[in-house]
Each structure stands twice: as structure tokens, then as C-alpha cells.
Amino acid sequence: MEIRFVRPEEVRQLQRNVVTGFPSKTPQELLENMAGELVSPQEGRYLGCFDEDNTLIGSLLMMDFQQNIRGKLMNMGGIAYVSTGFLRKKEHIARNMIRVAIGVFAGTGTYVGGLHPFNPAFYGKMGYGYCNESMMFSPKPQYIRSFGHKEHLSYAREEDREEILKLYRRQAVKTHGATIHPYMDYHRIFDMPYVVVCRREGRITGYLTFEFTLVDHYTDMYHDLTVREMVYEDMDTLEEFLTFFASQTDQIERVRIYTPKENFQMYFTNPDSGENRAYDGAIQEIGRKNMGHMFRILSVENYFRQQDRCEEKTRRNFILELQVEDTFVEENNRSFFLKIQEDRVELLGSSEDHTRADVRLKTNIADLSSLVMGAVPLEKFLWSRRMNCSDESYAEDIQRAIGWSEKPENLTYF
């Protein structure tokens, strides 16, 4: 068995492997672009697993992102389209490929990674922890608050594309958890059927993408308007977008809004989803929460060399022994000693005296990854007994030092 990058002449095997792995959701564009990607990658690099006859039996796509982590852009290795040949299931092919991919990323200066899981438990065993979440709200248009003005909205023009991309990237640089990818950003936005911009004083201040979704009616006159993405610099822009949604009362059944904002229902007078889902008698569903991508620290040592600042100044200075369990990456499976001094985090070297650690936090790599990304606060890990702290009076200071209070937000699916 050999794991290596797929060669251009092996494109047919790669296409078959991905289609059988994702029979209902493989984009035609992905298959058409594979030959070019194997020669000159833009989306990512295809890693393959080959048997002794040089037959492809598994593959995945390695993608190079930048991700805003705690206000700092870091290289992030995304993994997508993990596919195992139908005849070779349950032979640990996916696990072995992901281990190799993690090693390639970490060896080339990428110390964090992410993926969208088909099964969180499967990837949790490989050290990936919970990260961002997104919501889908689907109010009727007449129940969306109208602010009475939408005069600055128009469909995006071809010449607007670069300005829209710059707007997205400006917002990503300010948004914890957001990702930047030259290929994915462009296609995520402009492959959508409709792109609407808000342009005020000659400058684009926001954009949204939408498509029409069929609903189950006896007439074809009604659709849902599905808003896939909505980025705005100010509240005036958001008000125009909401007014646009609220005006669609004649042929739109519901407006499906995908958003990382948990409390977006504050912009609806009736947030009922219309799904007639209830529990305890009559508590109507107002939205659906969707699990986004999972996140992993690929190299603990190098992560803390880059992330050397606390979110807030701690109440006291202390040395933290971070006892990490990582059964997937051996170099992470040990204790790391962090010197916390005011608002700085310093990774202590192996030659320094670590016997004077003030507190020890025991955690697996998946939960540590979720903690540093702000997906779950330390108090919840301690409450659920997923982490163990030798002295819980330090919990608030540890949270300030290596945790994050703001939940990650990301729009890119990969």
C-alpha cells in the first residue's frame, strides 16, 4: 500500500473513486476540473492511496486556507472529499490517508486543520473537535421586519466581482473562524444564480447570494428564497437586505436564511419555521442548527509558538501543564508547559524546569482544539468531565489565556 499525490494520468481512477464515495453530491464541475487540478492545482492537491497493483483505492483533497484564529491569520489545512473505494471499506484507508495529510501539512508550516464531517465520531477519533455552527431560519416574508428602504440594492455586475471579494476578505480578517481561499471564495459566491449588492456612494457595503428552492405545492408559482450567504459592513446595509426579503410576499413562501448568528430571529415578528415541529405540546421550532466544520491542532508546539497572546489579561501569573492525549499524532501526545504572564503565553522549552507548574489541565486533542477556537468554553468541558483540572480555581485564568469567548463563524463549505 502506498500513499502519494495522484498523477495526471490517474484522473479516471480518481473521478470514479470520488463519485462512488459521494454518489449524490459530487459537483459536475469538480469532475471536469480534476484533470487540470492534477497538473496545476488551484482548489487543492489530491492525495491517493494505491494498492500493490497501483490501483487507486482511496483519495482525499488537501486544501490550503488561511483562517482567522483569535484575530491572527494562520495557515489552515482543509481536508475534503475523503473517499474509499467501494471494494475496500473498513481497511483503515481513510485513517491512514488523513494521518499522512496531517503530516504533510504540519511539515510545511500548516499547524491547524479543518474538515466537514459526515460522521463527527469518526473524525473525533482522529482528533478533530467541534468548531463553528450555523443556523437556518425560514420565516414567511411578511414576518420579516421591513425598514422601509432598499434603494441601494442591485444585481452584481461582472466588474463588481473583485470588489465583492475584497469586501469578503476584509470581513474575514475581522471575523474569528473565517477562512480565505482564492479558489473557494470566488466560486462559493459567483457560482450562485443570483448575487445582490448594496452600493452606497459608489462603494459596495454588502452582498448576498440566493437561489430559488421548490416547495411542495399544487402550483409552481411558489418557491422558497434561499439566502446562502450575507455579508454586510454596517446595519444600514442589513436593513436594506431585510427590507428586500420582507417585500417578497407574492410568490415566495418562505425565506431560508443561512447565518452563523444564533439570535437572528430578533429580526422576525414571527420566527416559526413552518415545519410544524414541536415538543412539549406547542413550542414551535424557530430554526435549525447545523454543525459546521471540525477543527484540529496539528502541532501543539507550533500552534502555541504562533498563538502567544491571551484573550484577556489573567488575574495572576502561572505555569500551566497542558497534558494532551493525542493517539493520532505521537508528537502531540505529551505534556506542554505554558508560562502565562499577564497577557502573554510562552511555550517553555524542554530544557527548562517544569516541576513548578501551578496547575495541570488534562485534555484530549479534539477538546483542546475546540477550546482554543471558542467553540466550547472551559467551564463546560469541566462540567461535563471531558477535561480535568488539578485546581479549578485557575479555570477562569486558563480560559482567558488559551480559550476564546467569541464563537467561530465561517461561510465556506469544503
Tab-separated table of C-alpha atoms in Angstrom:
chain	number	residue	atom	x	y	z
A	1	MET	CA	0.000	0.000	0.000
A	2	GLU	CA	1.359	3.424	-0.997
A	3	ILE	CA	0.034	6.886	-0.167
A	4	ARG	CA	1.134	9.678	-2.517
A	5	PHE	CA	-0.244	12.509	-4.621
A	6	VAL	CA	-2.369	11.430	-7.594
A	7	ARG	CA	-0.730	11.833	-11.016
A	8	PRO	CA	-2.451	13.389	-14.068
A	9	GLU	CA	-2.664	10.058	-15.906
A	10	GLU	CA	-4.668	8.601	-12.977
A	11	VAL	CA	-7.545	11.093	-13.316
A	12	ARG	CA	-10.117	8.464	-14.419
A	13	GLN	CA	-9.472	6.377	-11.324
A	14	LEU	CA	-9.771	9.489	-9.165
A	15	GLN	CA	-13.086	10.508	-10.733
A	16	ARG	CA	-14.571	7.050	-10.217
A	17	ASN	CA	-13.386	6.923	-6.625
A	18	VAL	CA	-14.898	10.320	-5.723
A	19	VAL	CA	-18.212	9.610	-7.477
A	20	THR	CA	-18.661	6.290	-5.663
A	21	GLY	CA	-17.736	7.982	-2.384
A	22	PHE	CA	-20.229	10.835	-2.929
A	23	PRO	CA	-22.788	9.475	-5.420
A	24	SER	CA	-25.472	12.077	-4.730
A	25	LYS	CA	-23.425	15.226	-4.190
A	26	THR	CA	-20.354	15.251	-6.427
A	27	PRO	CA	-20.447	18.527	-8.395
A	28	GLN	CA	-20.004	18.048	-12.133
A	29	GLU	CA	-17.596	20.978	-12.127
A	30	LEU	CA	-15.348	19.118	-9.683
A	31	LEU	CA	-15.070	16.140	-12.028
A	32	GLU	CA	-14.464	18.341	-15.047
A	33	ASN	CA	-11.740	20.290	-13.265
A	34	MET	CA	-9.852	17.270	-11.918
A	35	ALA	CA	-7.556	16.837	-14.909
A	36	GLY	CA	-6.443	20.451	-14.682
A	37	GLU	CA	-6.134	20.331	-10.901
A	38	LEU	CA	-3.724	17.388	-11.107
A	39	VAL	CA	-1.452	19.455	-13.366
A	40	SER	CA	-1.834	22.927	-11.834
A	41	PRO	CA	-3.748	22.856	-8.506
A	42	GLN	CA	-5.968	25.801	-7.623
A	43	GLU	CA	-8.578	24.157	-5.411
A	44	GLY	CA	-6.180	21.703	-3.775
A	45	ARG	CA	-3.971	18.648	-4.105
A	46	TYR	CA	-5.380	15.141	-4.398
A	47	LEU	CA	-3.754	12.560	-2.141
A	48	GLY	CA	-4.297	8.934	-3.119
A	49	CYS	CA	-3.894	5.510	-1.571
A	50	PHE	CA	-2.780	2.790	-4.015
A	51	ASP	CA	-2.617	-0.985	-3.654
A	52	GLU	CA	0.219	-3.220	-4.801
A	53	ASP	CA	-1.124	-3.139	-8.381
A	54	ASN	CA	-1.027	0.681	-8.375
A	55	THR	CA	-4.835	0.828	-8.325
A	56	LEU	CA	-6.364	3.807	-6.543
A	57	ILE	CA	-8.324	2.589	-3.522
A	58	GLY	CA	-8.791	5.871	-1.651
A	59	SER	CA	-8.377	9.598	-2.111
A	60	LEU	CA	-8.846	12.969	-0.449
A	61	LEU	CA	-8.400	16.619	-1.362
A	62	MET	CA	-5.868	18.712	0.596
A	63	MET	CA	-6.719	22.429	0.534
A	64	ASP	CA	-4.602	25.368	1.679
A	65	PHE	CA	-6.623	28.002	3.531
A	66	GLN	CA	-5.891	30.967	5.705
A	67	GLN	CA	-8.076	31.088	8.796
A	68	ASN	CA	-8.687	33.849	11.286
A	69	ILE	CA	-7.885	32.247	14.635
A	70	ARG	CA	-8.187	34.556	17.628
A	71	GLY	CA	-7.583	37.595	15.411
A	72	LYS	CA	-4.494	36.191	13.689
A	73	LEU	CA	-4.429	34.687	10.201
A	74	MET	CA	-2.889	31.200	10.251
A	75	ASN	CA	-2.366	28.634	7.532
A	76	MET	CA	-5.122	26.017	7.821
A	77	GLY	CA	-5.108	22.649	6.078
A	78	GLY	CA	-8.569	21.687	4.868
A	79	ILE	CA	-9.409	18.089	4.000
A	80	ALA	CA	-12.327	17.307	1.682
A	81	TYR	CA	-13.821	14.511	-0.443
A	82	VAL	CA	-12.408	11.706	1.687
A	83	SER	CA	-13.317	8.673	-0.429
A	84	THR	CA	-12.600	4.983	-0.004
A	85	GLY	CA	-13.124	2.535	-2.858
A	86	PHE	CA	-16.360	0.561	-2.544
A	87	LEU	CA	-14.466	-2.725	-2.564
A	88	ARG	CA	-12.017	-1.656	0.159
A	89	LYS	CA	-14.194	-0.423	3.006
A	90	LYS	CA	-13.191	-0.942	6.659
A	91	GLU	CA	-9.476	-1.339	5.884
A	92	HIS	CA	-8.461	1.933	7.639
A	93	ILE	CA	-7.649	3.560	4.314
A	94	ALA	CA	-9.239	6.912	5.237
A	95	ARG	CA	-7.494	6.972	8.612
A	96	ASN	CA	-4.100	6.301	7.046
A	97	MET	CA	-4.575	8.954	4.361
A	98	ILE	CA	-5.618	11.576	6.918
A	99	ARG	CA	-2.609	10.768	9.087
A	100	VAL	CA	-0.330	11.283	6.077
A	101	ALA	CA	-2.140	14.518	5.126
A	102	ILE	CA	-1.717	15.877	8.670
A	103	GLY	CA	1.997	15.102	8.455
A	104	VAL	CA	2.316	16.856	5.085
A	105	PHE	CA	0.504	19.944	6.364
A	106	ALA	CA	2.477	20.142	9.620
A	107	GLY	CA	5.763	19.556	7.798
A	108	THR	CA	5.160	22.528	5.518
A	109	GLY	CA	4.196	25.136	8.111
A	110	THR	CA	0.465	24.471	8.491
A	111	TYR	CA	-0.266	23.711	12.132
A	112	VAL	CA	-4.074	23.675	12.244
A	113	GLY	CA	-6.611	21.830	10.115
A	114	GLY	CA	-10.308	21.506	9.417
A	115	LEU	CA	-12.862	19.348	7.638
A	116	HIS	CA	-16.612	18.926	7.259
A	117	PRO	CA	-17.564	15.602	8.855
A	118	PHE	CA	-20.005	13.029	7.538
A	119	ASN	CA	-19.737	11.462	10.999
A	120	PRO	CA	-18.358	13.572	13.890
A	121	ALA	CA	-17.479	10.463	15.935
A	122	PHE	CA	-15.331	9.104	13.090
A	123	TYR	CA	-13.259	12.267	12.834
A	124	GLY	CA	-13.352	12.846	16.578
A	125	LYS	CA	-11.238	9.703	16.954
A	126	MET	CA	-8.687	11.385	14.678
A	127	GLY	CA	-8.513	14.431	16.935
A	128	TYR	CA	-10.935	16.822	15.238
A	129	GLY	CA	-13.120	18.815	17.624
A	130	TYR	CA	-16.326	20.816	17.315
A	131	CYS	CA	-15.922	24.232	15.733
A	132	ASN	CA	-18.415	26.597	14.123
A	133	GLU	CA	-22.162	26.150	13.841
A	134	SER	CA	-24.709	27.756	11.533
A	135	MET	CA	-28.428	28.333	11.711
A	136	MET	CA	-31.180	28.134	9.120
A	137	PHE	CA	-34.178	30.355	9.735
A	138	SER	CA	-37.183	30.177	7.394
A	139	PRO	CA	-39.779	32.850	8.251
A	140	LYS	CA	-42.560	33.928	5.932
A	141	PRO	CA	-41.658	37.216	4.192
A	142	GLN	CA	-44.476	39.131	5.901
A	143	TYR	CA	-42.943	38.279	9.286
A	144	ILE	CA	-39.524	39.720	8.449
A	145	ARG	CA	-39.019	43.238	9.744
A	146	SER	CA	-39.060	45.836	6.977
A	147	PHE	CA	-37.093	49.045	7.484
A	148	GLY	CA	-38.687	50.783	4.500
A	149	HIS	CA	-35.651	51.317	2.321
A	150	LYS	CA	-33.819	49.163	-0.244
A	151	GLU	CA	-32.992	51.726	-2.908
A	152	HIS	CA	-29.270	50.894	-2.920
A	153	LEU	CA	-29.681	47.238	-3.954
A	154	SER	CA	-28.856	45.888	-7.390
A	155	TYR	CA	-27.657	42.700	-9.038
A	156	ALA	CA	-23.876	42.349	-9.091
A	157	ARG	CA	-22.142	43.134	-12.355
A	158	GLU	CA	-19.146	41.343	-13.819
A	159	GLU	CA	-16.950	44.300	-12.948
A	160	ASP	CA	-18.083	44.145	-9.289
A	161	ARG	CA	-16.527	40.759	-8.618
A	162	GLU	CA	-13.131	41.911	-7.411
A	163	GLU	CA	-14.666	44.500	-5.086
A	164	ILE	CA	-17.026	41.857	-3.641
A	165	LEU	CA	-14.095	39.520	-2.985
A	166	LYS	CA	-12.161	42.318	-1.296
A	167	LEU	CA	-15.197	43.060	0.883
A	168	TYR	CA	-15.474	39.425	1.932
A	169	ARG	CA	-11.777	39.233	2.772
A	170	ARG	CA	-11.888	42.445	4.786
A	171	GLN	CA	-14.680	40.937	6.845
A	172	ALA	CA	-12.846	37.605	7.165
A	173	VAL	CA	-9.787	39.352	8.583
A	174	LYS	CA	-12.064	40.770	11.320
A	175	THR	CA	-14.082	37.593	11.963
A	176	HIS	CA	-12.790	34.851	14.254
A	177	GLY	CA	-13.101	31.488	12.491
A	178	ALA	CA	-13.477	32.859	8.956
A	179	THR	CA	-11.422	31.354	6.143
A	180	ILE	CA	-9.819	32.733	2.980
A	181	HIS	CA	-9.162	30.618	-0.126
A	182	PRO	CA	-8.556	32.174	-3.578
A	183	TYR	CA	-10.450	29.443	-5.464
A	184	MET	CA	-13.202	28.647	-2.968
A	185	ASP	CA	-14.120	32.266	-2.165
A	186	TYR	CA	-14.674	33.089	-5.826
A	187	HIS	CA	-16.722	30.002	-6.650
A	188	ARG	CA	-18.710	29.983	-3.394
A	189	ILE	CA	-20.037	33.434	-4.236
A	190	PHE	CA	-20.216	33.641	-8.011
A	191	ASP	CA	-21.400	30.110	-8.797
A	192	MET	CA	-24.682	31.061	-7.153
A	193	PRO	CA	-27.511	32.016	-9.555
A	194	TYR	CA	-28.050	35.462	-8.020
A	195	VAL	CA	-25.677	37.889	-6.303
A	196	VAL	CA	-27.156	41.130	-4.922
A	197	VAL	CA	-25.030	44.055	-3.736
A	198	CYS	CA	-25.710	47.143	-1.687
A	199	ARG	CA	-23.885	50.103	-3.228
A	200	ARG	CA	-23.848	53.430	-1.405
A	201	GLU	CA	-21.882	56.480	-2.554
A	202	GLY	CA	-20.205	54.383	-5.234
A	203	ARG	CA	-18.917	51.727	-2.798
A	204	ILE	CA	-20.196	48.192	-2.156
A	205	THR	CA	-21.067	47.848	1.537
A	206	GLY	CA	-22.530	44.329	1.445
A	207	TYR	CA	-23.621	41.442	-0.720
A	208	LEU	CA	-25.849	38.395	-0.525
A	209	THR	CA	-26.288	35.307	-2.680
A	210	PHE	CA	-29.579	33.498	-3.214
A	211	GLU	CA	-31.368	30.863	-5.250
A	212	PHE	CA	-34.955	29.625	-5.584
A	213	THR	CA	-35.960	26.340	-3.943
A	214	LEU	CA	-39.039	24.382	-4.942
A	215	VAL	CA	-41.696	23.812	-2.305
A	216	ASP	CA	-44.388	21.162	-2.206
A	217	HIS	CA	-47.470	22.854	-3.652
A	218	TYR	CA	-50.010	22.076	-6.336
A	219	THR	CA	-48.838	25.150	-8.215
A	220	ASP	CA	-45.369	26.005	-9.478
A	221	MET	CA	-45.875	29.678	-8.625
A	222	TYR	CA	-44.450	29.398	-5.125
A	223	HIS	CA	-40.820	28.884	-4.133
A	224	ASP	CA	-38.651	29.498	-1.124
A	225	LEU	CA	-35.947	32.119	-1.495
A	226	THR	CA	-32.774	30.552	-0.088
A	227	VAL	CA	-30.138	33.029	1.089
A	228	ARG	CA	-26.847	31.157	1.137
A	229	GLU	CA	-24.568	33.963	2.218
A	230	MET	CA	-24.974	37.501	3.516
A	231	VAL	CA	-22.054	39.807	4.310
A	232	TYR	CA	-22.504	43.438	5.350
A	233	GLU	CA	-20.312	46.177	6.782
A	234	ASP	CA	-22.980	48.128	8.656
A	235	MET	CA	-26.531	47.919	9.949
A	236	ASP	CA	-27.928	50.181	7.225
A	237	THR	CA	-26.896	47.568	4.658
A	238	LEU	CA	-28.502	44.762	6.679
A	239	GLU	CA	-31.713	46.812	6.939
A	240	GLU	CA	-31.881	47.062	3.144
A	241	PHE	CA	-31.390	43.325	2.780
A	242	LEU	CA	-34.145	42.602	5.313
A	243	THR	CA	-36.497	45.025	3.581
A	244	PHE	CA	-35.838	43.189	0.312
A	245	PHE	CA	-36.754	39.869	1.949
A	246	ALA	CA	-39.869	41.334	3.568
A	247	SER	CA	-41.156	42.570	0.205
A	248	GLN	CA	-41.298	39.059	-1.332
A	249	THR	CA	-44.852	38.236	-0.244
A	250	ASP	CA	-46.472	37.363	-3.559
A	251	GLN	CA	-44.516	34.365	-4.956
A	252	ILE	CA	-42.182	33.433	-2.108
A	253	GLU	CA	-43.462	31.025	0.528
A	254	ARG	CA	-40.575	31.412	2.972
A	255	VAL	CA	-37.123	32.991	3.084
A	256	ARG	CA	-34.496	30.477	4.142
A	257	ILE	CA	-31.622	32.402	5.690
A	258	TYR	CA	-28.349	30.595	6.434
A	259	THR	CA	-26.418	32.510	9.075
A	260	PRO	CA	-23.879	31.956	11.881
A	261	LYS	CA	-25.864	34.424	14.028
A	262	GLU	CA	-27.798	32.438	16.641
A	263	ASN	CA	-30.159	35.284	17.541
A	264	PHE	CA	-31.052	36.368	14.025
A	265	GLN	CA	-34.716	35.642	14.825
A	266	MET	CA	-34.765	39.059	16.509
A	267	TYR	CA	-35.388	40.455	13.017
A	268	PHE	CA	-38.640	38.469	12.647
A	269	THR	CA	-42.007	39.196	14.206
A	270	ASN	CA	-42.888	35.501	13.913
A	271	PRO	CA	-39.870	33.155	13.715
A	272	ASP	CA	-41.919	29.941	13.328
A	273	SER	CA	-40.188	27.727	10.741
A	274	GLY	CA	-43.450	26.312	9.372
A	275	GLU	CA	-42.227	22.744	9.776
A	276	ASN	CA	-44.861	22.009	12.414
A	277	ARG	CA	-42.165	20.538	14.625
A	278	ALA	CA	-42.895	20.948	18.288
A	279	TYR	CA	-42.172	19.390	21.613
A	280	ASP	CA	-43.908	19.725	24.940
A	281	GLY	CA	-47.185	20.380	23.198
A	282	ALA	CA	-46.851	23.678	21.338
A	283	ILE	CA	-43.289	25.042	21.428
A	284	GLN	CA	-42.716	25.726	17.751
A	285	GLU	CA	-39.390	25.260	16.036
A	286	ILE	CA	-37.862	28.607	15.069
A	287	GLY	CA	-34.689	27.447	13.353
A	288	ARG	CA	-32.339	24.575	12.712
A	289	LYS	CA	-28.784	24.401	13.936
A	290	ASN	CA	-26.247	22.835	11.610
A	291	MET	CA	-22.814	21.575	12.525
A	292	GLY	CA	-20.149	23.325	10.503
A	293	HIS	CA	-16.578	22.176	10.091
A	294	MET	CA	-14.451	20.450	12.700
A	295	PHE	CA	-11.085	21.855	13.760
A	296	ARG	CA	-7.798	20.305	14.847
A	297	ILE	CA	-4.478	21.497	16.165
A	298	LEU	CA	-2.000	19.554	14.012
A	299	SER	CA	1.091	20.550	16.023
A	300	VAL	CA	0.542	21.720	19.607
A	301	GLU	CA	4.074	23.031	19.968
A	302	ASN	CA	3.988	25.137	16.824
A	303	TYR	CA	0.430	26.311	17.489
A	304	PHE	CA	1.492	27.909	20.775
A	305	ARG	CA	4.566	29.411	19.164
A	306	GLN	CA	2.207	31.327	16.866
A	307	GLN	CA	-0.646	31.939	19.329
A	308	ASP	CA	1.247	33.633	22.137
A	309	ARG	CA	-1.325	36.110	23.453
A	310	CYS	CA	-4.187	35.741	25.910
A	311	GLU	CA	-7.648	36.954	25.022
A	312	GLU	CA	-7.637	38.930	28.287
A	313	LYS	CA	-5.031	39.722	30.880
A	314	THR	CA	-5.094	36.998	33.540
A	315	ARG	CA	-5.627	37.769	37.201
A	316	ARG	CA	-2.320	36.122	38.122
A	317	ASN	CA	0.813	34.753	36.543
A	318	PHE	CA	1.172	30.970	36.496
A	319	ILE	CA	2.630	27.983	34.697
A	320	LEU	CA	0.148	25.620	33.080
A	321	GLU	CA	0.953	21.991	32.398
A	322	LEU	CA	-1.157	21.059	29.392
A	323	GLN	CA	-1.356	17.255	29.430
A	324	VAL	CA	-2.521	16.333	25.930
A	325	GLU	CA	-3.760	12.956	24.766
A	326	ASP	CA	-3.369	12.507	21.005
A	327	THR	CA	-3.410	8.902	19.799
A	328	PHE	CA	-3.191	10.027	16.169
A	329	VAL	CA	-0.113	12.303	16.189
A	330	GLU	CA	2.543	10.981	18.554
A	331	GLU	CA	4.497	14.241	18.939
A	332	ASN	CA	1.397	15.856	20.466
A	333	ASN	CA	0.829	13.016	22.931
A	334	ARG	CA	2.663	14.524	25.937
A	335	SER	CA	2.717	17.438	28.347
A	336	PHE	CA	3.353	21.016	27.247
A	337	PHE	CA	4.277	23.740	29.733
A	338	LEU	CA	2.945	27.239	29.179
A	339	LYS	CA	4.098	30.281	31.107
A	340	ILE	CA	1.168	32.668	31.456
A	341	GLN	CA	2.269	36.179	32.340
A	342	GLU	CA	-0.310	38.966	32.187
A	343	ASP	CA	-1.486	38.840	28.538
A	344	ARG	CA	1.261	36.619	27.117
A	345	VAL	CA	1.564	32.849	26.644
A	346	GLU	CA	5.070	31.453	26.393
A	347	LEU	CA	5.781	27.849	25.468
A	348	LEU	CA	8.602	26.681	27.722
A	349	GLY	CA	11.429	24.690	26.172
A	350	SER	CA	12.272	21.099	27.036
A	351	SER	CA	15.403	22.104	28.952
A	352	GLU	CA	13.577	24.323	31.438
A	353	ASP	CA	12.440	23.270	34.892
A	354	HIS	CA	8.805	22.235	34.635
A	355	THR	CA	8.421	20.864	38.153
A	356	ARG	CA	6.990	24.175	39.311
A	357	ALA	CA	3.774	24.029	37.243
A	358	ASP	CA	0.994	25.633	39.247
A	359	VAL	CA	-1.899	23.784	37.627
A	360	ARG	CA	-2.429	20.890	35.229
A	361	LEU	CA	-5.155	20.615	32.581
A	362	LYS	CA	-5.694	17.155	31.146
A	363	THR	CA	-7.430	17.016	27.778
A	364	ASN	CA	-7.593	15.151	24.504
A	365	ILE	CA	-6.516	16.972	21.347
A	366	ALA	CA	-10.053	17.279	19.940
A	367	ASP	CA	-11.406	19.070	23.009
A	368	LEU	CA	-8.302	21.266	23.260
A	369	SER	CA	-8.883	22.282	19.638
A	370	SER	CA	-12.500	23.236	20.409
A	371	LEU	CA	-11.391	25.188	23.486
A	372	VAL	CA	-8.841	27.381	21.716
A	373	MET	CA	-11.347	28.117	18.925
A	374	GLY	CA	-14.017	29.229	21.381
A	375	ALA	CA	-16.477	26.559	20.247
A	376	VAL	CA	-16.898	25.373	23.847
A	377	PRO	CA	-15.711	27.244	26.991
A	378	LEU	CA	-13.523	25.554	29.579
A	379	GLU	CA	-16.258	25.606	32.223
A	380	LYS	CA	-18.426	23.355	30.025
A	381	PHE	CA	-15.593	20.902	29.469
A	382	LEU	CA	-15.015	20.718	33.226
A	383	TRP	CA	-18.752	20.451	33.933
A	384	SER	CA	-19.091	17.544	31.505
A	385	ARG	CA	-15.909	15.881	32.843
A	386	ARG	CA	-14.354	15.859	29.382
A	387	MET	CA	-11.398	17.774	30.818
A	388	ASN	CA	-9.748	17.508	34.197
A	389	CYS	CA	-8.142	20.436	36.023
A	390	SER	CA	-5.962	19.852	39.077
A	391	ASP	CA	-7.115	23.141	40.647
A	392	GLU	CA	-10.361	24.576	39.277
A	393	SER	CA	-9.709	27.948	40.916
A	394	TYR	CA	-7.444	28.524	37.871
A	395	ALA	CA	-10.244	27.795	35.389
A	396	GLU	CA	-11.082	31.434	34.642
A	397	ASP	CA	-7.427	32.312	34.080
A	398	ILE	CA	-6.870	29.290	31.810
A	399	GLN	CA	-9.934	30.316	29.796
A	400	ARG	CA	-8.557	33.837	29.414
A	401	ALA	CA	-5.139	32.528	28.432
A	402	ILE	CA	-5.847	29.810	25.856
A	403	GLY	CA	-9.635	29.879	25.369
A	404	TRP	CA	-11.732	32.338	23.409
A	405	SER	CA	-15.073	33.897	24.338
A	406	GLU	CA	-16.298	34.519	20.769
A	407	LYS	CA	-17.709	31.582	18.822
A	408	PRO	CA	-16.111	30.983	15.426
A	409	GLU	CA	-18.028	31.954	12.276
A	410	ASN	CA	-17.300	30.618	8.792
A	411	LEU	CA	-19.215	30.663	5.500
A	412	THR	CA	-17.027	28.346	3.400
A	413	TYR	CA	-18.033	24.728	2.831
A	414	PHE	CA	-15.234	22.434	1.745
